[in-house]
PDB file of C-alpha atoms in Angstrom:
ATOM      1  CA  PRO A 685      -0.049   0.015  -0.039  1.00  0.00           C
ATOM      2  CA  ALA A 686       0.955   3.678  -0.428  1.00  0.00           C
ATOM      3  CA  ILE A 687       0.080   6.151   2.252  1.00  0.00           C
ATOM      4  CA  ILE A 688      -0.605   9.801   1.568  1.00  0.00           C
ATOM      5  CA  ILE A 689      -0.762  12.287   4.499  1.00  0.00           C
ATOM      6  CA  HIS A 690      -2.366  15.762   4.257  1.00  0.00           C
ATOM      7  CA  LEU A 691      -1.119  17.869   7.127  1.00  0.00           C
ATOM      8  CA  ASP A 692      -3.144  20.969   8.083  1.00  0.00           C
ATOM      9  CA  ILE A 693      -0.710  23.762   8.938  1.00  0.00           C
ATOM     10  CA  SER A 694      -3.214  26.495   9.132  1.00  0.00           C
ATOM     11  CA  GLY A 695      -3.018  29.089  11.948  1.00  0.00           C
ATOM     12  CA  SER A 696      -5.236  27.181  14.253  1.00  0.00           C
ATOM     13  CA  MET A 697      -2.859  24.195  14.340  1.00  0.00           C
ATOM     14  CA  SER A 698      -0.243  26.251  16.263  1.00  0.00           C
ATOM     15  CA  GLY A 699       0.925  25.135  19.609  1.00  0.00           C
ATOM     16  CA  SER A 700       0.497  21.616  20.828  1.00  0.00           C
ATOM     17  CA  ARG A 701      -1.597  20.583  17.953  1.00  0.00           C
ATOM     18  CA  ILE A 702       1.024  21.054  15.338  1.00  0.00           C
ATOM     19  CA  THR A 703       3.825  19.644  17.704  1.00  0.00           C
ATOM     20  CA  GLU A 704       1.768  16.442  18.350  1.00  0.00           C
ATOM     21  CA  ALA A 705       0.688  16.102  14.701  1.00  0.00           C
ATOM     22  CA  PHE A 706       4.322  16.441  13.631  1.00  0.00           C
ATOM     23  CA  LYS A 707       5.467  13.872  16.062  1.00  0.00           C
ATOM     24  CA  GLY A 708       2.794  11.481  14.526  1.00  0.00           C
ATOM     25  CA  LEU A 709       4.025  12.458  11.045  1.00  0.00           C
ATOM     26  CA  VAL A 710       7.660  11.619  11.824  1.00  0.00           C
ATOM     27  CA  LEU A 711       6.526   8.363  13.482  1.00  0.00           C
ATOM     28  CA  LEU A 712       4.645   7.285  10.428  1.00  0.00           C
ATOM     29  CA  ALA A 713       7.410   8.420   8.140  1.00  0.00           C
ATOM     30  CA  GLU A 714       9.847   6.215  10.046  1.00  0.00           C
ATOM     31  CA  VAL A 715       7.576   3.212  10.205  1.00  0.00           C
ATOM     32  CA  CYS A 716       6.892   3.433   6.340  1.00  0.00           C
ATOM     33  CA  SER A 717      10.569   3.847   5.678  1.00  0.00           C
ATOM     34  CA  ARG A 718      11.490   0.628   7.668  1.00  0.00           C
ATOM     35  CA  LEU A 719       8.668  -1.306   6.132  1.00  0.00           C
ATOM     36  CA  ASN A 720       9.493  -0.053   2.654  1.00  0.00           C
ATOM     37  CA  LEU A 721       6.071   1.622   2.285  1.00  0.00           C
ATOM     38  CA  PRO A 722       5.658   4.558  -0.194  1.00  0.00           C
ATOM     39  CA  LEU A 723       4.706   7.692   1.762  1.00  0.00           C
ATOM     40  CA  GLU A 724       3.596  10.985   0.328  1.00  0.00           C
ATOM     41  CA  VAL A 725       3.187  14.200   2.451  1.00  0.00           C
ATOM     42  CA  ILE A 726       1.170  17.190   1.450  1.00  0.00           C
ATOM     43  CA  SER A 727       0.741  20.121   3.740  1.00  0.00           C
ATOM     44  CA  PHE A 728      -2.087  22.702   3.398  1.00  0.00           C
ATOM     45  CA  ASN A 729      -3.319  26.062   4.731  1.00  0.00           C
ATOM     46  CA  SER A 730      -4.109  28.792   2.167  1.00  0.00           C
ATOM     47  CA  LYS A 731      -2.369  26.773  -0.383  1.00  0.00           C
ATOM     48  CA  ALA A 732      -0.971  23.157  -0.792  1.00  0.00           C
ATOM     49  CA  ARG A 733       2.523  22.059  -0.978  1.00  0.00           C
ATOM     50  CA  LEU A 734       4.154  18.722  -1.728  1.00  0.00           C
ATOM     51  CA  ILE A 735       6.628  18.126   1.084  1.00  0.00           C
ATOM     52  CA  ARG A 736       7.657  14.522   0.260  1.00  0.00           C
ATOM     53  CA  ALA A 737       7.080  12.458  -2.850  1.00  0.00           C
ATOM     54  CA  TRP A 738       6.422   8.805  -2.381  1.00  0.00           C
ATOM     55  CA  ASP A 739       9.562   7.988  -4.507  1.00  0.00           C
ATOM     56  CA  GLU A 740      12.012  10.154  -2.504  1.00  0.00           C
ATOM     57  CA  LYS A 741      14.454   8.577   0.025  1.00  0.00           C
ATOM     58  CA  ILE A 742      14.340   9.869   3.511  1.00  0.00           C
ATOM     59  CA  GLY A 743      17.638  11.867   4.005  1.00  0.00           C
ATOM     60  CA  GLU A 744      18.750  15.157   5.524  1.00  0.00           C
ATOM     61  CA  GLU A 745      17.044  17.277   2.996  1.00  0.00           C
ATOM     62  CA  GLN A 746      13.755  15.345   3.686  1.00  0.00           C
ATOM     63  CA  ARG A 747      14.044  15.708   7.327  1.00  0.00           C
ATOM     64  CA  ASP A 748      14.890  19.582   6.937  1.00  0.00           C
ATOM     65  CA  ARG A 749      11.718  19.992   4.788  1.00  0.00           C
ATOM     66  CA  LEU A 750       9.566  18.138   7.298  1.00  0.00           C
ATOM     67  CA  ALA A 751      11.012  20.077  10.253  1.00  0.00           C
ATOM     68  CA  ARG A 752      10.236  23.458   8.449  1.00  0.00           C
ATOM     69  CA  LEU A 753       6.583  22.609   8.682  1.00  0.00           C
ATOM     70  CA  LEU A 754       6.609  23.594  12.275  1.00  0.00           C
ATOM     71  CA  ARG A 755       7.473  27.038  11.390  1.00  0.00           C
ATOM     72  CA  GLN A 756       5.076  27.323   8.506  1.00  0.00           C
ATOM     73  CA  VAL A 757       1.825  27.241  10.567  1.00  0.00           C
ATOM     74  CA  GLU A 758      -0.307  30.247   9.451  1.00  0.00           C
ATOM     75  CA  GLY A 759      -3.247  31.083   7.229  1.00  0.00           C
ATOM     76  CA  SER A 760      -6.613  29.577   6.704  1.00  0.00           C
ATOM     77  CA  THR A 761      -7.932  26.014   6.083  1.00  0.00           C
ATOM     78  CA  TYR A 762      -8.398  25.652   2.289  1.00  0.00           C
ATOM     79  CA  TYR A 763      -8.139  22.025   1.794  1.00  0.00           C
ATOM     80  CA  ALA A 764      -9.342  21.384  -1.948  1.00  0.00           C
ATOM     81  CA  GLU A 765      -6.015  22.287  -3.280  1.00  0.00           C
ATOM     82  CA  ALA A 766      -4.219  19.562  -1.443  1.00  0.00           C
ATOM     83  CA  LEU A 767      -6.887  17.036  -2.648  1.00  0.00           C
ATOM     84  CA  LYS A 768      -6.475  18.214  -6.335  1.00  0.00           C
ATOM     85  CA  LEU A 769      -2.724  17.833  -6.035  1.00  0.00           C
ATOM     86  CA  THR A 770      -3.313  14.312  -4.725  1.00  0.00           C
ATOM     87  CA  ALA A 771      -5.481  13.586  -7.533  1.00  0.00           C
ATOM     88  CA  GLU A 772      -2.811  14.712 -10.027  1.00  0.00           C
ATOM     89  CA  ARG A 773      -0.068  12.707  -8.285  1.00  0.00           C
ATOM     90  CA  LEU A 774      -2.075   9.477  -8.256  1.00  0.00           C
ATOM     91  CA  GLU A 775      -1.116   9.117 -11.832  1.00  0.00           C
ATOM     92  CA  LEU A 776       2.462   8.745 -10.714  1.00  0.00           C
ATOM     93  CA  MET A 777       1.667   6.248  -7.944  1.00  0.00           C
ATOM     94  CA  PRO A 778       1.775   2.672  -9.354  1.00  0.00           C
ATOM     95  CA  PHE A 779       0.112   1.114  -6.401  1.00  0.00           C
ATOM     96  CA  ARG A 780      -3.182  -0.614  -6.161  1.00  0.00           C
ATOM     97  CA  ASP A 781      -3.942   0.215  -2.316  1.00  0.00           C
ATOM     98  CA  ARG A 782      -3.697   3.804  -1.590  1.00  0.00           C
ATOM     99  CA  PHE A 783      -4.683   5.443   1.739  1.00  0.00           C
ATOM    100  CA  LEU A 784      -5.191   9.144   2.394  1.00  0.00           C
ATOM    101  CA  ILE A 785      -4.952  10.319   5.957  1.00  0.00           C
ATOM    102  CA  ALA A 786      -5.830  13.841   6.642  1.00  0.00           C
ATOM    103  CA  ILE A 787      -4.630  15.353   9.825  1.00  0.00           C
ATOM    104  CA  SER A 788      -6.528  18.613  10.824  1.00  0.00           C
ATOM    105  CA  ASP A 789      -8.191  20.504  13.662  1.00  0.00           C
ATOM    106  CA  GLY A 790     -11.151  22.071  11.844  1.00  0.00           C
ATOM    107  CA  GLU A 791     -13.349  22.346   8.874  1.00  0.00           C
ATOM    108  CA  PRO A 792     -12.148  23.650   5.628  1.00  0.00           C
ATOM    109  CA  HIS A 793     -13.316  26.959   4.179  1.00  0.00           C
ATOM    110  CA  ASP A 794     -14.021  25.349   0.823  1.00  0.00           C
ATOM    111  CA  GLU A 795     -16.404  22.535   1.976  1.00  0.00           C
ATOM    112  CA  ASP A 796     -18.219  21.914  -1.360  1.00  0.00           C
ATOM    113  CA  GLU A 797     -15.103  21.460  -3.362  1.00  0.00           C
ATOM    114  CA  VAL A 798     -13.696  19.388  -0.535  1.00  0.00           C
ATOM    115  CA  ARG A 799     -16.637  16.997  -0.602  1.00  0.00           C
ATOM    116  CA  ARG A 800     -16.387  16.709  -4.418  1.00  0.00           C
ATOM    117  CA  MET A 801     -12.774  15.910  -4.487  1.00  0.00           C
ATOM    118  CA  ILE A 802     -12.919  13.340  -1.614  1.00  0.00           C
ATOM    119  CA  ALA A 803     -15.820  11.637  -3.574  1.00  0.00           C
ATOM    120  CA  GLU A 804     -13.614  11.716  -6.682  1.00  0.00           C
ATOM    121  CA  LEU A 805     -10.631  10.117  -4.872  1.00  0.00           C
ATOM    122  CA  THR A 806     -12.764   7.499  -3.343  1.00  0.00           C
ATOM    123  CA  ARG A 807     -14.216   6.625  -6.761  1.00  0.00           C
ATOM    124  CA  ARG A 808     -10.575   6.263  -7.794  1.00  0.00           C
ATOM    125  CA  GLY A 809     -10.102   3.663  -5.117  1.00  0.00           C
ATOM    126  CA  VAL A 810      -8.319   5.822  -2.555  1.00  0.00           C
ATOM    127  CA  SER A 811      -9.350   5.069   1.186  1.00  0.00           C
ATOM    128  CA  CYS A 812      -9.823   8.458   2.673  1.00  0.00           C
ATOM    129  CA  LEU A 813      -9.661   8.788   6.505  1.00  0.00           C
ATOM    130  CA  GLY A 814      -9.702  11.934   8.781  1.00  0.00           C
ATOM    131  CA  LEU A 815      -7.734  12.412  12.007  1.00  0.00           C
ATOM    132  CA  GLY A 816      -9.329  15.383  13.868  1.00  0.00           C
ATOM    133  CA  ILE A 817      -7.014  16.942  16.444  1.00  0.00           C
ATOM    134  CA  GLY A 818      -8.608  18.634  19.552  1.00  0.00           C
ATOM    135  CA  PRO A 819     -12.076  19.334  20.487  1.00  0.00           C
ATOM    136  CA  ASP A 820     -14.916  20.059  18.167  1.00  0.00           C
ATOM    137  CA  THR A 821     -13.512  18.183  15.226  1.00  0.00           C
ATOM    138  CA  SER A 822     -16.273  15.687  15.134  1.00  0.00           C
ATOM    139  CA  ALA A 823     -17.655  17.851  12.098  1.00  0.00           C
ATOM    140  CA  LEU A 824     -14.900  16.212   9.969  1.00  0.00           C
ATOM    141  CA  ARG A 825     -17.147  13.169   9.765  1.00  0.00           C
ATOM    142  CA  ARG A 826     -19.129  15.025   7.201  1.00  0.00           C
ATOM    143  CA  PHE A 827     -16.038  14.659   4.949  1.00  0.00           C
ATOM    144  CA  PHE A 828     -14.364  11.494   6.224  1.00  0.00           C
ATOM    145  CA  ARG A 829     -16.586   8.521   6.922  1.00  0.00           C
ATOM    146  CA  GLU A 830     -13.636   6.743   8.521  1.00  0.00           C
ATOM    147  CA  GLY A 831     -11.079   7.991  10.991  1.00  0.00           C
ATOM    148  CA  LEU A 832     -10.728   9.370  14.364  1.00  0.00           C
ATOM    149  CA  HIS A 833     -12.004  12.664  15.645  1.00  0.00           C
ATOM    150  CA  GLU A 834     -11.599  14.951  18.698  1.00  0.00           C
ATOM    151  CA  ALA A 835      -8.288  13.165  19.601  1.00  0.00           C
ATOM    152  CA  THR A 836      -6.107  15.034  22.039  1.00  0.00           C
ATOM    153  CA  PRO A 837      -2.911  16.252  20.629  1.00  0.00           C
ATOM    154  CA  SER A 838      -1.028  13.745  22.832  1.00  0.00           C
ATOM    155  CA  GLN A 839      -2.941  10.775  21.386  1.00  0.00           C
ATOM    156  CA  VAL A 840      -1.950  11.641  17.771  1.00  0.00           C
ATOM    157  CA  ALA A 841       1.125   9.433  17.460  1.00  0.00           C
ATOM    158  CA  VAL A 842      -0.450   6.459  19.160  1.00  0.00           C
ATOM    159  CA  GLU A 843      -3.590   6.820  16.971  1.00  0.00           C
ATOM    160  CA  LEU A 844      -1.518   7.148  13.843  1.00  0.00           C
ATOM    161  CA  ALA A 845       0.255   3.997  14.715  1.00  0.00           C
ATOM    162  CA  GLN A 846      -2.910   2.069  15.344  1.00  0.00           C
ATOM    163  CA  LEU A 847      -4.420   3.338  12.258  1.00  0.00           C
ATOM    164  CA  LEU A 848      -1.353   2.141  10.235  1.00  0.00           C
ATOM    165  CA  ASP A 849      -1.710  -1.242  11.938  1.00  0.00           C
ATOM    166  CA  ARG A 850      -5.393  -1.389  10.821  1.00  0.00           C
ATOM    167  CA  LEU A 851      -4.621  -0.335   7.189  1.00  0.00           C
ATOM    168  CA  LEU A 852      -2.090  -2.992   6.779  1.00  0.00           C
ATOM    169  CA  ARG A 853      -4.049  -5.851   8.054  1.00  0.00           C
TER     170      ARG A 853
END
């Protein structure tokens, strides 16, 4: 399987939310690396950025790029652009089983487009899951049928590990 992580780096993710989400991301990246599982990371706030392509090796440049995410927390939650980038990148991913895990603390500002894009990715065989960090994230269920919502920031790494375990079974 291939894992695609969408990490919300909007302003509301500042503080413990981004710190714990980042720890979970690092844990997942290391596990995927050791199991030789392809991992792609896309961050989003007011725009989307490819942080790690699935076919890149984890090295110092990769680690630096991931670490810079902690200093890029700002802006609003526009999520559709990250989903569109993933739809484009799917053409380059020669994997049958693909899992998208969105890590966020809130609802996107572009709800209609997000719903449309998640439906499109699902039709294309991508399993889409949401990981809502913090209170009042149960509304993410409107976008992601599967996942975990209202997780405390300190639960994120544990929940991601358990989620990965379930995905691989």
